[in-house]
Amino acid sequence: MTKSTNIVEFKHVQKSYDGEELVVKDLNLDVERGEFLTLLGPSGSGKTTVLMMLAGFEVPTHGELLLNGKPINSVPPHKRGIGMVFQNYALFPHMTVGENLRFPLDVRKISRAEADKKVQKALDMVRLGDFGNRRPAQLSGGQQQRVAVARALVFDPELVLMDEPLGALDKNLREEMQFEIKHIHETLGVSVVYVTHDQSEALTMSNRIAVFDQGIIQQLASPSDLYERPDNAFVAYFIGENNRLRGRVKEHSGESCTVELENQGGSIKALNVNTGGQGSPTTLSLRPERVSVNPENGEVPNVFEAEVQELIYLGDHIRTRVKVCGNDEFIIKIPNAHGHAVIKKGESVRIGWAMEDCRALDA
Amino acid sequence: MAQAEATLPASGSASTGAPSTALTTADGTPLKVSIRRAMRRNKLLAFGLTLPLLLFITFSFLMPIFEMTFNSVDNRPVANTLHRSAAALQSWDGQGLPSEAVYAAMAEDLKQAAEERSIGRVATRLNYQESGMRSVMMGSARMIERHEPPWKEALIDINAAWGEGSTWRLIKRESGAITFSYYLNAVDMTYADDGSIVAQPEWRQIYVKLFWRTAWMSILITALCLVLGFPIAYLLANLPSRHANLLMILVLLPFWTSLLVRTSSWIVMLQNEGVLNDLMVWIGVISDDGRIQMVYNRIGTLVAMTQILLPFMILPLYSVMKGISPSYMRAARSLGANPLVAFWRVYVPQTLAGVGAGGILVFILAIGYYITPALVGGQSGQLISNYIAYHMQQSLNWGLAASIGTILLAGVMVLYLIYNRLVGIDKMKLG
Ligand SMILES: Nc1ncnc2c1ncn2[C@@H]1O[C@H](COP(=O)(O)OP(=O)(O)OP(=O)(O)O)[C@@H](O)[C@H]1O
Ligand SMILES: [Mg+2]
């Protein structure tokens, strides 16, 4: 029997809690075996709902869910064999750490000796080998988090779900845990479906990211594609920082197009990614780090005079807010390199950017 | 102004680098002193706020308890009234009959008691120990005026009981300032003639049986409350709030109804011509002359008290269950446990604090419950508290009532200690 390459398939899945509003609208998503897939989206976009359907705690209103190619719509949660890490960890407070880890092995009637071995291995994996006899309440937040991860993995599931597992940790610990979870994923080769609304977490950890909004996947792509080649205005806005300019498509030819900005802001040459064709409204998306100051003549097609509004010193770069093309929320990042451009507030400065870096997206 | 100037020297000396390490405030008072001063006001305020309750508890709770404990051993009426005889009996060895001096002392005591009319209490008190002593004492006190010494002959003449060693041994035993015979009586024991402790005669043994019945019934009621209350508390904690609120009102409804009304309505429900029997006859489960006796017996007490005490089980359970996140059950399910195993191994253990709190609350309330068993208990459904009330109000044997009460109190304290040992009282959550 050949295993399909997809461990999970959502087929036209819809979900509504109240019968009035669809929280998940027509979800089609394949999770590849061994991949680290992140569901990223703002609060209330339906990420947890998707995860709960996969774990079996919510029933899809419509559509089909396949695990290893088999439909699991009517399989109860405890028979799905999916590991899960909850946001509040859900470690059983009346059991020791060791008993917590032993629980999934006990219910599977695994022999004592073998269970002992597995528990110790899982604890060692999260570097908590000596903590087996502690109660969860006697652990720090980061340690509890690691126990939760170990417990979700101790019974060797093929698939692990994590719902904002790092949400309650402080920044440093979160970064350390991101690394650790990623490392465990790579060593064990399990498939992970991970939920977060923290984009940098998604970017550092994932093989692929599904950006969710309003119950729809806006884009499913690798972190670099998502950042550099957003398909639509929502993704561009949600992932990383970006300057937005609104206008209408004046003409387009092949890859490129010319956009007339609103409020007589001028016209810009941009990459035609996702517009409705000539005359349609569009949002231009431009990353702040792709804007160059004082470009050489003829180096880039888009060059404008900008008025410096505000300078914020951030150490490695200087964040500069300028007014350009009638937009005074325009951000430029000037790297703090040797001999970088020196500009002052109130001065006028020439800025420019390449056609490929300016993406014309939906309005 | 003057104060501002006064601070100058102090701050001046501080800035010149005085070797003293104690920190001072700007006006030179040590920091610790001024902190203490500032705290004192808060403490006084806190104390003032709790004072009314403190006084109330002292007068309405602590003092009655001391009073009760004292009453259970207090023997002063006898000791004071018969103080001459008691002193004279000190040197008697308990063999044969005491000397003339003892008889003379008794005659004096009786005369004075008759004059002061204090003989009644003594007579009643001694009669608890030996029936017949009442008339011996009362009669002797009445007659003693008309007799002359020698007192030995005179007293024996008045009542032959004075010619028996056992009477004197009883008086010697029971004329101290404190007595433990109430406690002995409360556990169906008594002093034998030779002063040893023996069981009461069969027909006078009631209290031990009653203590057991009370404990047993209370355990049964607690268990019933747990079995009935657990699912309700679970529903309350897990239903959407709209339904949960309605259910909560139903649970609390009994609190807003008079206890008497609730108890009486159980009589209406359960009596022979009551709703339940009528219903069963009508359906045909039982025949008209096979009506089941469900009230004025143990069943009545059990049913009515379970219903009345149920909220005291439900509320602590509810408050504990409310705090158990549903993600625990989900975690257990996702780890491979079927719903039953998840419930039993993950949910139930987390409710134990509530089970303990509710259980101990219901048990303690049940063990001292009075009105309901008095109304629906009949003879077989009476509990120990009904006998306390009986001795307080009917037989007026307050000493016995107090000793039974004290034993009950001690039992509850022991229970509390055990609970504290096993669960920890700080884990107890109520409502
Ligand atoms: N049990 C429920 N009953 C009714 N509506 C629900 C329920 N759970 C979620 N919803 C609704 O479904 C929508 C999506 O919720 P979901 O929890 O999936 O969002 P999310 O993406 O996980 O958000 P967050 O990042 O805040 O966790 C929300 O509008 C929410 O109000
Ligand atoms: Mg969520």
mmCIF file of N, CA, C and O and ligand atoms in Angstrom, chain A residues 44 47-49 87 163-164 195, ligand 2:
data_model
loop_
_atom_site.group_PDB
_atom_site.id
_atom_site.type_symbol
_atom_site.label_atom_id
_atom_site.label_comp_id
_atom_site.label_asym_id
_atom_site.label_seq_id
_atom_site.Cartn_x
_atom_site.Cartn_y
_atom_site.Cartn_z
ATOM 1 N N GLY A 44 -9.882 35.759 14.967
ATOM 2 C CA GLY A 44 -11.246 35.547 14.500
ATOM 3 C C GLY A 44 -11.329 35.099 13.051
ATOM 4 O O GLY A 44 -12.406 35.037 12.479
ATOM 5 N N LYS A 47 -8.814 30.167 12.284
ATOM 6 C CA LYS A 47 -7.679 29.237 12.367
ATOM 7 C C LYS A 47 -7.955 28.108 13.356
ATOM 8 O O LYS A 47 -7.781 26.930 13.048
ATOM 9 N N THR A 48 -8.381 28.494 14.566
ATOM 10 C CA THR A 48 -8.658 27.482 15.582
ATOM 11 C C THR A 48 -9.759 26.549 15.110
ATOM 12 O O THR A 48 -9.699 25.334 15.328
ATOM 13 N N THR A 49 -10.751 27.111 14.448
ATOM 14 C CA THR A 49 -11.857 26.299 13.956
ATOM 15 C C THR A 49 -11.345 25.205 13.020
ATOM 16 O O THR A 49 -11.755 24.043 13.129
ATOM 17 N N GLN A 87 -3.038 25.986 23.575
ATOM 18 C CA GLN A 87 -2.455 27.281 23.900
ATOM 19 C C GLN A 87 -2.151 27.411 25.389
ATOM 20 O O GLN A 87 -1.113 27.912 25.781
ATOM 21 N N ASP A 163 -1.878 24.918 18.542
ATOM 22 C CA ASP A 163 -2.679 26.138 18.459
ATOM 23 C C ASP A 163 -2.037 27.233 19.303
ATOM 24 O O ASP A 163 -2.154 27.233 20.520
ATOM 25 N N GLU A 164 -1.368 28.144 18.671
ATOM 26 C CA GLU A 164 -0.664 29.241 19.342
ATOM 27 C C GLU A 164 0.045 28.762 20.600
ATOM 28 O O GLU A 164 -0.180 29.266 21.691
ATOM 29 N N VAL A 195 -0.699 26.887 14.345
ATOM 30 C CA VAL A 195 -1.539 28.082 14.242
ATOM 31 C C VAL A 195 -0.884 29.221 14.991
ATOM 32 O O VAL A 195 -0.423 29.055 16.108
HETATM 33 MG MG MG C 2 -7.610 30.641 18.002
#
